[in-house]
Amino acid sequence: GAVVSQHPSWVICKSGTSVKIECRSLDFQATTMFWYRQFPKQSLMLMATSNEGSKATYEQGVEKDKFLINHASLTLSTLTVTSAHPEDSSFYICSARVTGRAFYGYTFGSGTRLTVV
Amino acid sequence: AQKITQTQPGMFVQEKEAVTLDCTYDTSDPSYGLFWYKQPSSGEMIFLIYQGSYDQQNATEGRYSLNFQKARKSANLVISASQLGDSAMYFCAMRGMDMGRRALTFGSGTRLQVQP
């Protein structure tokens, strides 16, 4: 239970184009989704927190116009990297809040490796 | 503000031996939770173990145990009988009191390599 399906698992795009990453909760309702970015050999850094039906809360230093987050339903949250540049190349991973003992509150998508060329 | 510190960028261990991965934390919240995750090269985050700040006993999950020393603000992960498949990045993370919306704060990670 408490599975988050994240797609795509990897994507290569040209500089200047936009990329959308989806996280779907398959067997539960995700009222809150966290989006993280992880550069190679570094830790997970929180980018933003999204709550269903409201605007996302972005961490300091994260450009909200560049990283568009939509959480329009209880089962789908999306992150769109607009006008991507090589420095946006990173591993992006979502995490949903869950209830129940199995994960003590959090379950993760499998991540998306973005390469901008 | 919360902070997680992992001082071991890399660790080596022989297969079948035990290894301890260090984690210290800092928080002003009276109630908090501590997590350990394993991240293999595929990138997925695999939940290993959880310790609540008010739990009286140290958490254990199979070969994983958490050495929780609240006064020292440390939550070290002990892996017993290491296996080759344990080679991965390991992250310590913390959740604060506002569990409803608070994201996890992660440490910098420790890369564990198990040698045959």
Tab-separated table of C-alpha atoms in Angstrom:
chain	number	residue	atom	x	y	z
A	1	GLY	CA	0.000	0.000	0.000
A	2	ALA	CA	0.836	3.730	-0.161
A	3	VAL	CA	2.472	3.622	-3.569
A	4	VAL	CA	3.479	6.760	-5.457
A	5	SER	CA	4.068	6.253	-9.154
A	6	GLN	CA	6.480	8.806	-10.628
A	7	HIS	CA	6.942	9.325	-14.371
A	8	PRO	CA	9.039	9.569	-16.347
A	9	SER	CA	11.907	7.798	-14.659
A	10	TRP	CA	14.347	9.599	-16.896
A	11	VAL	CA	14.112	12.314	-19.523
A	12	ILE	CA	16.509	14.119	-21.819
A	13	CYS	CA	15.384	17.460	-23.178
A	14	LYS	CA	16.827	20.313	-25.147
A	15	SER	CA	17.731	23.559	-23.467
A	16	GLY	CA	14.802	25.974	-23.505
A	17	THR	CA	12.066	23.357	-23.534
A	18	SER	CA	9.728	22.397	-20.695
A	19	VAL	CA	9.441	19.062	-18.952
A	20	LYS	CA	6.580	17.753	-16.839
A	21	ILE	CA	7.068	15.211	-14.086
A	22	GLU	CA	4.043	13.412	-12.641
A	23	CYS	CA	3.520	11.772	-9.278
A	24	ARG	CA	0.376	9.722	-8.807
A	25	SER	CA	-0.774	8.147	-5.586
A	26	LEU	CA	-2.149	4.778	-6.612
A	27	ASP	CA	-3.936	3.474	-3.541
A	28	PHE	CA	-4.372	6.452	-1.245
A	29	GLN	CA	-5.200	10.134	-1.324
A	30	ALA	CA	-2.180	12.413	-1.201
A	31	THR	CA	-3.272	15.694	0.331
A	32	THR	CA	0.323	16.861	0.670
A	33	MET	CA	3.203	16.235	-1.720
A	34	PHE	CA	6.799	17.269	-1.236
A	35	TRP	CA	9.161	17.810	-4.169
A	36	TYR	CA	12.884	17.325	-3.724
A	37	ARG	CA	15.899	17.861	-5.945
A	38	GLN	CA	19.087	15.875	-5.590
A	39	PHE	CA	22.321	16.766	-7.368
A	40	PRO	CA	24.892	13.991	-7.894
A	41	LYS	CA	26.434	12.749	-4.666
A	42	GLN	CA	24.429	15.236	-2.626
A	43	SER	CA	21.477	15.114	-0.306
A	44	LEU	CA	17.796	15.639	-1.019
A	45	MET	CA	16.884	19.291	-0.886
A	46	LEU	CA	13.270	20.305	-0.479
A	47	MET	CA	12.042	22.474	-3.324
A	48	ALA	CA	8.389	22.926	-2.481
A	49	THR	CA	5.386	21.592	-0.653
A	50	SER	CA	2.091	21.253	-2.463
A	51	ASN	CA	-1.328	20.769	-0.950
A	52	GLU	CA	-4.317	19.640	-2.945
A	53	GLY	CA	-6.339	22.567	-4.204
A	54	SER	CA	-3.998	25.310	-3.082
A	55	LYS	CA	-0.838	27.016	-4.240
A	56	ALA	CA	2.475	25.363	-3.553
A	57	THR	CA	4.851	26.712	-0.924
A	58	TYR	CA	8.349	27.107	-2.305
A	59	GLU	CA	11.579	26.980	-0.342
A	60	GLN	CA	13.848	29.985	-0.316
A	61	GLY	CA	15.892	30.238	-3.480
A	62	VAL	CA	13.582	28.087	-5.619
A	63	GLU	CA	12.120	29.975	-8.563
A	64	LYS	CA	8.368	29.436	-8.529
A	65	ASP	CA	7.998	30.606	-12.125
A	66	LYS	CA	10.551	28.083	-13.285
A	67	PHE	CA	9.369	25.103	-11.267
A	68	LEU	CA	5.600	25.030	-11.646
A	69	ILE	CA	3.802	22.721	-9.261
A	70	ASN	CA	0.180	21.700	-9.700
A	71	HIS	CA	-1.747	19.593	-7.205
A	72	ALA	CA	-5.238	19.762	-8.630
A	73	SER	CA	-6.435	16.387	-7.366
A	74	LEU	CA	-5.858	14.099	-4.411
A	75	THR	CA	-4.071	11.579	-6.610
A	76	LEU	CA	-1.916	13.700	-8.892
A	77	SER	CA	0.798	16.283	-8.386
A	78	THR	CA	2.969	17.569	-11.200
A	79	LEU	CA	6.237	19.471	-11.415
A	80	THR	CA	6.953	21.317	-14.643
A	81	VAL	CA	10.465	22.579	-15.275
A	82	THR	CA	9.984	25.488	-17.652
A	83	SER	CA	12.633	26.724	-20.060
A	84	ALA	CA	15.037	24.102	-18.804
A	85	HIS	CA	18.764	24.756	-18.833
A	86	PRO	CA	21.714	22.412	-18.256
A	87	GLU	CA	22.002	23.562	-14.644
A	88	ASP	CA	18.509	22.149	-14.043
A	89	SER	CA	19.849	18.669	-14.761
A	90	SER	CA	19.249	16.761	-11.561
A	91	PHE	CA	17.317	13.953	-9.895
A	92	TYR	CA	13.814	15.009	-8.890
A	93	ILE	CA	11.815	12.953	-6.430
A	94	CYS	CA	8.387	13.403	-4.896
A	95	SER	CA	7.213	12.288	-1.483
A	96	ALA	CA	3.642	12.064	-0.259
A	97	ARG	CA	2.316	12.268	3.251
A	98	VAL	CA	0.616	9.048	4.271
A	99	THR	CA	-1.117	7.717	7.352
A	100	GLY	CA	-0.463	4.340	8.815
A	101	ARG	CA	2.441	2.653	10.432
A	102	ALA	CA	4.255	1.189	7.449
A	103	PHE	CA	6.186	4.284	6.479
A	104	TYR	CA	5.611	6.525	9.493
A	105	GLY	CA	4.214	9.288	7.392
A	106	TYR	CA	6.065	9.388	4.117
A	107	THR	CA	6.263	7.462	0.876
A	108	PHE	CA	8.460	8.313	-2.092
A	109	GLY	CA	8.192	8.129	-5.847
A	110	SER	CA	10.974	6.368	-7.697
A	111	GLY	CA	12.477	9.621	-8.960
A	112	THR	CA	13.078	11.289	-12.320
A	113	ARG	CA	16.530	11.826	-13.720
A	114	LEU	CA	16.447	14.983	-15.860
A	115	THR	CA	19.236	15.758	-18.293
A	116	VAL	CA	19.111	19.041	-20.187
A	117	VAL	CA	21.356	19.215	-23.259
B	1	ALA	CA	15.211	25.037	12.375
B	2	GLN	CA	16.231	21.422	12.108
B	3	LYS	CA	19.606	20.070	11.123
B	4	ILE	CA	20.896	16.577	10.439
B	5	THR	CA	24.627	15.861	10.355
B	6	GLN	CA	26.220	12.768	8.887
B	7	THR	CA	29.986	13.004	9.261
B	8	GLN	CA	30.959	9.891	7.331
B	9	PRO	CA	30.935	10.523	3.578
B	10	GLY	CA	31.959	6.922	2.935
B	11	MET	CA	32.293	3.681	4.856
B	12	PHE	CA	33.670	0.259	4.028
B	13	VAL	CA	32.645	-2.960	5.732
B	14	GLN	CA	33.441	-6.594	5.157
B	15	GLU	CA	30.598	-8.866	4.243
B	16	LYS	CA	28.918	-10.444	7.300
B	17	GLU	CA	30.314	-7.838	9.676
B	18	ALA	CA	28.333	-5.140	11.465
B	19	VAL	CA	28.645	-1.441	10.655
B	20	THR	CA	27.477	1.743	12.376
B	21	LEU	CA	26.492	4.817	10.413
B	22	ASP	CA	26.525	8.010	12.439
B	23	CYS	CA	23.817	10.645	12.609
B	24	THR	CA	23.466	13.620	14.897
B	25	TYR	CA	20.629	16.071	14.882
B	26	ASP	CA	19.580	19.428	16.184
B	27	THR	CA	16.041	20.640	16.740
B	28	SER	CA	14.042	22.841	19.054
B	29	ASP	CA	10.910	20.716	18.688
B	30	PRO	CA	10.086	18.708	21.825
B	31	SER	CA	8.567	15.979	19.663
B	32	TYR	CA	10.201	14.656	16.537
B	33	GLY	CA	10.827	11.547	14.486
B	34	LEU	CA	14.038	10.185	13.062
B	35	PHE	CA	14.284	8.090	9.917
B	36	TRP	CA	16.882	6.162	8.001
B	37	TYR	CA	16.585	5.567	4.275
B	38	LYS	CA	18.650	3.532	1.839
B	39	GLN	CA	19.172	4.878	-1.659
B	40	PRO	CA	20.654	2.410	-4.157
B	41	SER	CA	22.081	3.579	-7.467
B	42	SER	CA	18.599	3.411	-9.009
B	43	GLY	CA	17.661	6.418	-6.879
B	44	GLU	CA	14.622	5.109	-5.058
B	45	MET	CA	14.317	5.893	-1.375
B	46	ILE	CA	13.851	2.753	0.704
B	47	PHE	CA	12.545	3.235	4.239
B	48	LEU	CA	14.602	1.305	6.777
B	49	ILE	CA	13.702	2.310	10.310
B	50	TYR	CA	11.960	4.944	12.428
B	51	GLN	CA	12.514	6.236	15.967
B	52	GLY	CA	10.138	8.561	17.743
B	53	SER	CA	11.595	11.014	20.228
B	54	TYR	CA	9.426	9.643	23.035
B	55	ASP	CA	9.983	5.980	22.243
B	56	GLN	CA	11.454	4.268	25.274
B	57	GLN	CA	13.221	1.545	23.372
B	58	ASN	CA	15.596	1.665	20.454
B	59	ALA	CA	13.929	0.719	17.177
B	60	THR	CA	14.822	-2.518	15.421
B	61	GLU	CA	13.792	-3.843	12.012
B	62	GLY	CA	15.405	-7.105	11.074
B	63	ARG	CA	19.136	-6.476	10.538
B	64	TYR	CA	18.703	-2.770	11.187
B	65	SER	CA	18.728	-1.196	14.621
B	66	LEU	CA	18.851	2.399	15.706
B	67	ASN	CA	21.107	3.429	18.577
B	68	PHE	CA	19.124	6.386	19.893
B	69	GLN	CA	20.866	8.568	22.463
B	70	LYS	CA	18.534	11.465	23.078
B	71	ALA	CA	20.788	13.426	25.420
B	72	ARG	CA	23.575	13.304	22.838
B	73	LYS	CA	21.129	13.974	20.005
B	74	SER	CA	22.395	11.018	18.053
B	75	ALA	CA	20.554	8.345	16.089
B	76	ASN	CA	23.101	5.963	14.673
B	77	LEU	CA	22.078	3.149	12.334
B	78	VAL	CA	23.562	-0.266	12.996
B	79	ILE	CA	23.480	-2.822	10.207
B	80	SER	CA	24.305	-6.319	11.354
B	81	ALA	CA	25.636	-9.118	9.155
B	82	SER	CA	26.299	-6.858	6.172
B	83	GLN	CA	25.418	-8.171	2.732
B	84	LEU	CA	26.711	-7.131	-0.671
B	85	GLY	CA	23.257	-5.754	-1.443
B	86	ASP	CA	23.628	-3.289	1.406
B	87	SER	CA	26.039	-1.221	-0.702
B	88	ALA	CA	24.199	2.084	-1.228
B	89	MET	CA	23.795	5.627	0.051
B	90	TYR	CA	22.221	5.924	3.478
B	91	PHE	CA	20.394	9.032	4.617
B	92	CYS	CA	19.337	10.036	8.096
B	93	ALA	CA	16.280	12.294	8.195
B	94	MET	CA	14.130	14.103	10.714
B	95	ARG	CA	10.504	15.119	10.976
B	96	GLY	CA	9.437	17.904	13.282
B	97	MET	CA	6.400	18.292	15.498
B	98	ASP	CA	4.077	19.640	12.827
B	99	MET	CA	3.620	16.242	11.249
B	100	GLY	CA	0.716	17.351	9.145
B	101	ARG	CA	2.727	19.308	6.647
B	102	ARG	CA	6.377	19.171	7.572
B	103	ALA	CA	8.744	17.704	5.044
B	104	LEU	CA	11.665	15.566	6.085
B	105	THR	CA	15.057	17.192	6.566
B	106	PHE	CA	17.880	15.005	5.284
B	107	GLY	CA	21.525	14.658	6.191
B	108	SER	CA	24.281	14.642	3.588
B	109	GLY	CA	24.378	10.871	3.439
B	110	THR	CA	26.936	8.099	3.875
B	111	ARG	CA	28.003	5.850	1.012
B	112	LEU	CA	28.402	2.321	2.318
B	113	GLN	CA	30.420	-0.213	0.375
B	114	VAL	CA	30.293	-3.840	1.429
B	115	GLN	CA	33.350	-5.808	0.411
B	116	PRO	CA	33.324	-9.567	-0.195
